[in-house]
Coordinates of C-alpha atoms and ligand atoms in Angstrom, one line a residue:
X1436 CA 15.5 -16.1 24.0
X1437 CA 15.5 -18.1 20.7
X1438 CA 11.9 -19.0 21.3
X1439 CA 11.0 -15.5 21.7
X1440 CA 12.8 -14.3 18.7
X1441 CA 11.1 -16.8 16.6
X1442 CA 7.8 -15.7 18.1
X1443 CA 8.6 -12.2 17.3
X1444 CA 9.4 -13.1 13.7
X1445 CA 6.0 -14.8 13.4
X1446 CA 4.3 -11.8 14.8
X1447 CA 6.1 -9.6 12.2
X1448 CA 5.1 -11.8 9.3
X1449 CA 1.6 -11.9 10.2
X1450 CA 1.5 -8.1 10.6
X1451 CA 3.3 -7.6 7.2
X1452 CA 0.7 -10.0 5.7
X1453 CA -2.0 -8.1 7.3
X1454 CA -0.6 -4.8 6.2
X1455 CA -0.3 -6.1 2.6
X1456 CA -4.0 -7.4 2.5
X1457 CA -5.0 -4.0 3.9
X1458 CA -3.0 -2.2 1.2
X1459 CA -4.5 -4.5 -1.5
X1460 CA -8.1 -3.7 0.0
X1461 CA -7.5 0.1 0.2
X1462 CA -6.0 -0.1 -3.4
X1463 CA -9.2 -1.7 -4.8
X1464 CA -11.3 0.8 -2.8
X1465 CA -9.4 3.7 -4.1
X1466 CA -10.5 2.8 -7.7
X1467 CA -14.2 3.0 -6.5
X1468 CA -13.6 6.2 -4.4
X1469 CA -12.9 8.4 -7.5
X1470 CA -16.0 7.1 -9.3
X1471 CA -18.1 7.6 -6.2
X1472 CA -16.8 11.1 -5.6
X1473 CA -15.3 10.2 -2.1
X1474 CA -12.3 12.5 -2.5
X1475 CA -12.4 16.2 -1.8
X1476 CA -9.7 19.0 -1.9
X1477 CA -8.8 21.4 0.8
X1478 CA -6.6 24.4 0.3
X1479 CA -4.0 25.8 2.8
X1480 CA -3.0 29.4 2.5
X1481 CA 0.7 30.4 2.0
X1482 CA 1.2 33.9 3.4
X1483 CA 3.6 36.7 3.3
X1484 CA 5.5 37.8 6.4
X1485 CA 5.1 39.6 8.6
X1486 CA 1.5 40.6 7.6
X1487 CA 0.0 37.2 6.8
X1488 CA -1.6 38.2 3.5
X1489 CA -2.6 35.2 1.5
X1490 CA -0.3 34.8 -1.7
X1491 CA -1.1 31.4 -2.9
X1492 CA -3.0 28.2 -1.9
X1493 CA -1.7 24.7 -1.6
X1494 CA -4.1 21.9 -2.7
X1495 CA -4.3 18.9 -0.3
X1496 CA -6.4 15.8 -0.9
X1497 CA -8.8 14.2 1.5
X1498 CA -10.5 10.9 1.3
X1499 CA -13.9 10.4 3.1
X1500 CA -14.2 6.5 3.3
X1501 CA -17.9 5.4 3.4
X1502 CA -17.1 3.0 6.5
X1503 CA -13.6 3.9 7.8
X1504 CA -14.2 7.6 8.0
X1505 CA -11.5 10.1 7.1
X1506 CA -8.2 8.5 5.8
X1507 CA -5.2 10.8 5.5
X1508 CA -3.1 11.3 2.3
X1509 CA 0.0 10.0 4.2
X1510 CA -1.9 6.7 4.2
X1511 CA -3.3 6.3 0.7
X1512 CA -1.1 8.4 -1.6
X1513 CA 1.9 5.9 -1.1
X1514 CA -0.7 2.9 -2.0
X1515 CA -1.9 5.0 -5.1
X1516 CA 1.7 5.3 -6.1
X1517 CA 2.5 1.7 -5.8
X1518 CA -0.8 0.6 -7.7
X1519 CA -0.5 3.4 -10.3
X1520 CA -3.8 4.9 -9.3
X1521 CA -2.1 8.1 -8.6
X1522 CA -2.1 8.8 -12.3
X1523 CA -5.7 9.2 -12.8
X1524 CA -6.2 10.4 -9.2
X1525 CA -3.6 13.1 -9.9
X1526 CA -5.2 14.3 -13.0
X1527 CA -8.4 14.6 -11.1
X1528 CA -6.7 16.6 -8.4
X1529 CA -5.1 19.0 -11.0
X1530 CA -8.1 19.6 -13.0
X1531 CA -10.3 20.2 -9.9
X1532 CA -7.8 22.6 -8.3
X1533 CA -7.4 24.5 -11.6
X1534 CA -11.0 24.6 -12.2
X1535 CA -11.6 25.9 -8.6
X1536 CA -8.8 28.5 -8.9
X1537 CA -10.0 29.8 -12.1
X1538 CA -13.5 30.2 -10.5
X1539 CA -12.0 32.1 -7.5
X1540 CA -10.2 34.4 -10.0
X1541 CA -13.4 35.0 -11.7
X1542 CA -15.2 35.9 -8.7
X1543 CA -12.9 37.6 -6.5
X1544 CA -10.2 39.0 -9.2
X1545 CA -7.2 40.5 -7.7
X1546 CA -8.3 39.6 -4.2
X1547 CA -8.1 35.8 -5.0
X1548 CA -4.6 34.4 -4.1
X1549 CA -2.4 34.7 -7.3
X1550 CA -1.1 31.1 -7.3
X1551 CA -2.3 27.6 -6.7
X1552 CA 0.0 24.7 -5.7
X1553 CA -0.6 21.1 -6.6
X1554 CA 1.4 18.3 -5.1
X1555 CA 2.7 15.9 -7.7
X1556 CA 4.3 12.5 -6.8
X1557 CA 7.3 10.7 -8.2
X1558 CA 5.2 8.3 -10.2
X1559 CA 3.4 11.0 -12.0
X1560 CA 6.8 12.6 -13.0
X1561 CA 7.8 9.4 -14.6
X1562 CA 4.7 9.1 -16.7
X1563 CA 6.0 10.1 -20.3
X1564 CA 2.7 11.9 -21.0
X1565 CA 2.5 13.9 -17.7
X1566 CA 3.7 17.4 -19.1
X1567 CA 1.2 16.9 -21.9
X1568 CA -1.6 16.3 -19.6
X1569 CA -0.9 19.3 -17.5
X1570 CA -0.8 21.3 -20.7
X1571 CA -4.1 20.0 -21.6
X1572 CA -5.6 20.6 -18.0
X1573 CA -4.4 24.1 -18.3
X1574 CA -6.0 24.7 -21.8
X1575 CA -9.2 23.1 -20.8
X1576 CA -9.6 25.3 -17.5
X1577 CA -8.1 28.5 -19.4
X1578 CA -5.8 28.8 -16.3
X1579 CA -2.5 30.9 -16.6
X1580 CA 0.3 28.4 -16.5
X1581 CA 2.5 31.0 -14.6
X1582 CA 0.0 30.9 -11.8
X1583 CA 0.5 27.1 -11.3
X1584 CA 3.1 25.8 -8.8
X1585 CA 3.9 22.0 -9.1
X1586 CA 5.2 20.8 -5.6
X1587 CA 7.7 17.7 -6.1
X1588 CA 9.9 16.3 -3.4
X1589 CA 13.6 16.0 -3.7
X1590 CA 13.4 12.2 -3.7
X1591 CA 11.1 12.3 -6.7
X1592 CA 13.7 14.1 -8.9
X1593 CA 16.6 12.8 -7.3
X1594 CA 17.4 10.1 -9.8
X1595 CA 17.3 12.4 -12.6
X1596 CA 16.0 10.8 -16.1
X1597 CA 12.5 11.2 -17.0
X1598 CA 11.5 13.2 -14.0
X1599 CA 13.9 16.0 -14.7
X1600 CA 12.7 16.0 -18.4
X1601 CA 9.3 16.4 -17.3
X1602 CA 10.1 19.2 -15.0
X1603 CA 11.8 20.9 -17.9
X1604 CA 8.7 20.5 -20.1
X1605 CA 6.7 21.9 -17.3
X1606 CA 9.0 24.9 -17.1
X1607 CA 8.8 25.5 -20.8
X1608 CA 5.0 25.8 -20.2
X1609 CA 5.5 28.5 -17.9
X1610 CA 4.7 26.6 -14.8
X1611 CA 6.7 27.0 -11.6
X1612 CA 8.4 24.3 -9.6
X1613 CA 8.7 24.2 -5.8
X1614 CA 10.7 21.6 -4.1
X1615 CA 8.8 20.2 -1.2
X1616 CA 10.0 19.0 2.2
X1617 CA 13.4 20.7 1.3
X1618 CA 16.3 19.4 3.4
X1619 CA 14.9 16.2 4.3
X1620 CA 15.6 14.1 1.0
X1621 CA 18.6 13.0 -0.9
X1622 CA 21.2 15.5 -2.2
X1623 CA 19.3 18.7 -1.2
X1624 CA 22.0 21.0 -2.3
X1625 CA 23.5 19.3 -5.4
X1626 CA 20.0 19.0 -6.8
X1627 CA 19.7 22.8 -7.0
X1628 CA 22.2 22.6 -9.8
X1629 CA 20.2 20.3 -12.1
X1630 CA 16.5 20.8 -11.0
X1631 CA 14.7 23.9 -12.5
X1632 CA 13.3 24.9 -9.1
X1633 CA 11.9 28.4 -8.4
X1634 CA 10.7 27.7 -5.0
X1635 CA 12.1 25.8 -1.7
X1636 CA 9.7 24.9 0.8
X1637 CA 11.7 24.5 3.9
X1638 CA 10.5 21.4 5.9
X1639 CA 8.8 21.8 9.0
X1640 CA 11.4 19.8 11.0
X1641 CA 13.7 22.8 10.8
X1642 CA 10.9 25.3 11.5
X1643 CA 10.1 23.3 14.7
X1644 CA 13.5 23.8 16.5
X1645 CA 14.0 27.3 15.3
X1646 CA 13.8 29.0 18.6
X1647 CA 17.3 29.8 20.3
X1648 CA 20.8 28.7 18.9
X1649 CA 19.6 25.5 17.8
X1650 CA 21.1 23.5 14.9
X1651 CA 17.9 23.9 13.1
X1652 CA 18.0 27.7 13.4
X1653 CA 21.6 27.6 11.9
X1654 CA 20.3 25.3 9.0
X1655 CA 17.2 27.6 8.3
X1656 CA 19.5 30.7 8.3
X1657 CA 21.8 28.9 5.7
X1658 CA 18.8 28.0 3.7
X1659 CA 17.5 31.4 3.3
X1660 CA 21.1 32.6 2.3
X1661 CA 21.2 29.8 -0.5
X1662 CA 17.6 30.8 -1.7
X1663 CA 18.4 34.5 -2.0
X1664 CA 21.7 33.8 -3.6
X1665 CA 20.3 31.6 -6.1
X1666 CA 17.2 34.0 -6.7
X1667 CA 14.8 31.4 -5.4
X1668 CA 11.8 31.9 -3.2
X1669 CA 11.7 30.1 0.2
X1670 CA 8.6 29.2 2.1
X1671 CA 8.7 28.1 5.6
X1672 CA 6.4 25.1 6.3
X1673 CA 4.6 24.0 9.3
X1674 CA 4.7 27.4 11.3
X1675 CA 2.6 26.8 14.4
X1676 CA 3.5 29.8 16.6
X1677 CA 3.7 33.5 16.4
X1678 CA 7.2 33.2 17.9
X1679 CA 8.3 31.0 15.0
X1680 CA 6.8 33.5 12.4
X1681 CA 8.6 36.3 14.1
X1682 CA 11.9 34.4 14.1
X1683 CA 11.6 33.4 10.5
X1684 CA 10.8 36.9 9.6
X1685 CA 14.0 38.2 11.3
X1686 CA 16.1 35.5 9.6
X1687 CA 14.9 36.8 6.2
X1688 CA 12.0 34.6 5.3
X1689 CA 9.2 36.5 3.3
X1690 CA 6.6 33.5 3.0
X1691 CA 5.2 31.0 5.5
X1692 CA 2.6 28.3 5.7
X1693 CA 1.2 26.6 8.9
X1694 CA -1.5 26.2 11.4
X1695 CA -0.5 29.5 13.0
X1696 CA -1.8 31.3 9.8
X1697 CA -4.5 28.8 8.8
X1698 CA -5.4 25.2 8.6
X1699 CA -6.3 23.7 5.3
X1700 CA -9.7 25.0 4.3
X1701 CA -12.6 23.7 2.3
X1702 CA -13.6 25.7 -0.8
X1703 CA -16.5 27.0 0.9
X1704 CA -14.4 28.3 3.8
X1705 CA -11.8 29.9 1.3
X1706 CA -14.8 31.7 -0.6
X1707 CA -16.1 32.8 2.8
X1708 CA -12.8 34.4 3.8
X1709 CA -12.2 36.1 0.4
X1710 CA -15.7 37.5 0.6
X1711 CA -15.1 38.8 4.1
X1712 CA -11.8 40.4 2.9
X1713 CA -13.4 42.0 0.0
X1714 CA -15.9 43.7 2.3
X1715 CA -13.2 45.3 4.4
Ligands
LIG2386 P1 3.1 18.1 2.2 O1 2.8 18.4 0.8 O2 4.3 18.3 2.9 O3 1.8 18.9 2.9 C1 1.9 19.5 4.2 C2 1.2 18.8 5.2 O4 1.6 19.3 6.4 C3 -0.1 18.7 5.1 O5 -0.7 17.4 5.5 C4 -0.7 19.9 5.8 O6 -2.1 19.7 6.3 C5 0.3 19.7 7.0 N1 0.4 21.0 7.7 C6 0.3 22.2 7.3 N2 0.7 23.2 8.2 C7 0.9 22.4 9.5 C8 1.3 22.9 10.8 O7 1.5 23.9 11.1 N3 1.6 21.9 11.5 C9 1.5 20.5 11.3 N4 1.6 19.5 12.3 N5 1.1 20.0 10.0 C10 0.8 21.0 9.1 P2 -1.6 16.4 4.8 O8 -2.7 17.3 4.0 O9 -2.1 15.4 5.7 O10 -0.7 15.9 3.5 C11 0.3 15.0 3.9 C12 1.3 14.7 2.8 O11 0.4 13.9 1.8 C13 1.7 15.9 2.0 O12 2.6 16.5 2.6 C14 1.9 15.3 0.6 O13 3.2 14.8 0.6 C15 0.8 14.3 0.5 N6 -0.3 14.9 -0.3 C16 -1.4 15.7 0.1 N7 -2.3 16.0 -0.8 C17 -1.6 15.5 -1.9 C18 -2.1 15.4 -3.4 O14 -3.1 16.1 -3.8 N8 -1.2 14.9 -4.1 C19 -0.1 14.2 -3.8 N9 0.7 13.5 -4.7 N10 0.3 14.1 -2.6 C20 -0.4 14.8 -1.6
LIG2387 CA1 3.5 20.0 -0.6
LIG2388 CA1 6.0 19.8 2.5
LIG2389 CA1 5.5 16.3 3.8

């Protein structure tokens, strides 16, 4: 047994080393990718219940690696955070999304979704210049700050300090704050007293189990009561079935997002849908 334990340890070490090497490799390639234009943005609609009208779009990044093909943000965003690459990458994401949203507004007017959401990582929030960068990006694109929603996780703002100051500065600009993956991080409820959030994005894990008398349904119900009581907006994430959408609506949810309504769409697909909707 001892032998086997030792062997397993060696395997683990080897894998860890391989992972670290792969991380370092990807980190180096991330720098190249931005210059090469290998990143693109897709946009997933957030809809109103029960009708499914688009109310806003969440920006999600995609990496088309020249050799390895598609790499998901769950893989490379954590690496970009560790290496600090998320700061220039995040600035590119924000500016590209704002320019795109401004273009849709110009082309489609009121038919374009009112708001655009952008995910912002913990590392970005701790950059002292971040709020100033957001202000500059808004000024350069002429985009209305009140139509920008910055999505942050509970974990990113949990330790307070600079991150909370940054959020406060964003609020001063008129930007709205969404707490992402709500209910899965540290101190969910306590955070609501200190964090200037406008929107709670209720995590998919609660939506998944919402049918019947499950604990998730009880929690999802409590969350809608909290958001109503605090005059916040709740968005249910990861809605995959009509049944889930109906249950959420019955529980009092007015906004949802998920594959049942739409997958993330390329800019061309968004334009197509908006064009089709304006013909109706
Ligand atoms: P997130 O912000 O919680 O984004 C929601 C994720 O759930 C997205 O995955 C989306 O495609 C996926 N999703 C939406 N509806 C459904 C559904 O009905 N079922 C299922 N199974 N999944 C659904 P994606 O695009 O792979 O992004 C994963 C995570 O990577 C994001 O989670 C976010 O934390 C991070 N991320 C993505 N784009 C960015 C970005 O531009 N900046 C930063 N900092 N992080 C990003
Ligand atoms: Ca998000
Ligand atoms: Ca989320
Ligand atoms: Ca997530």
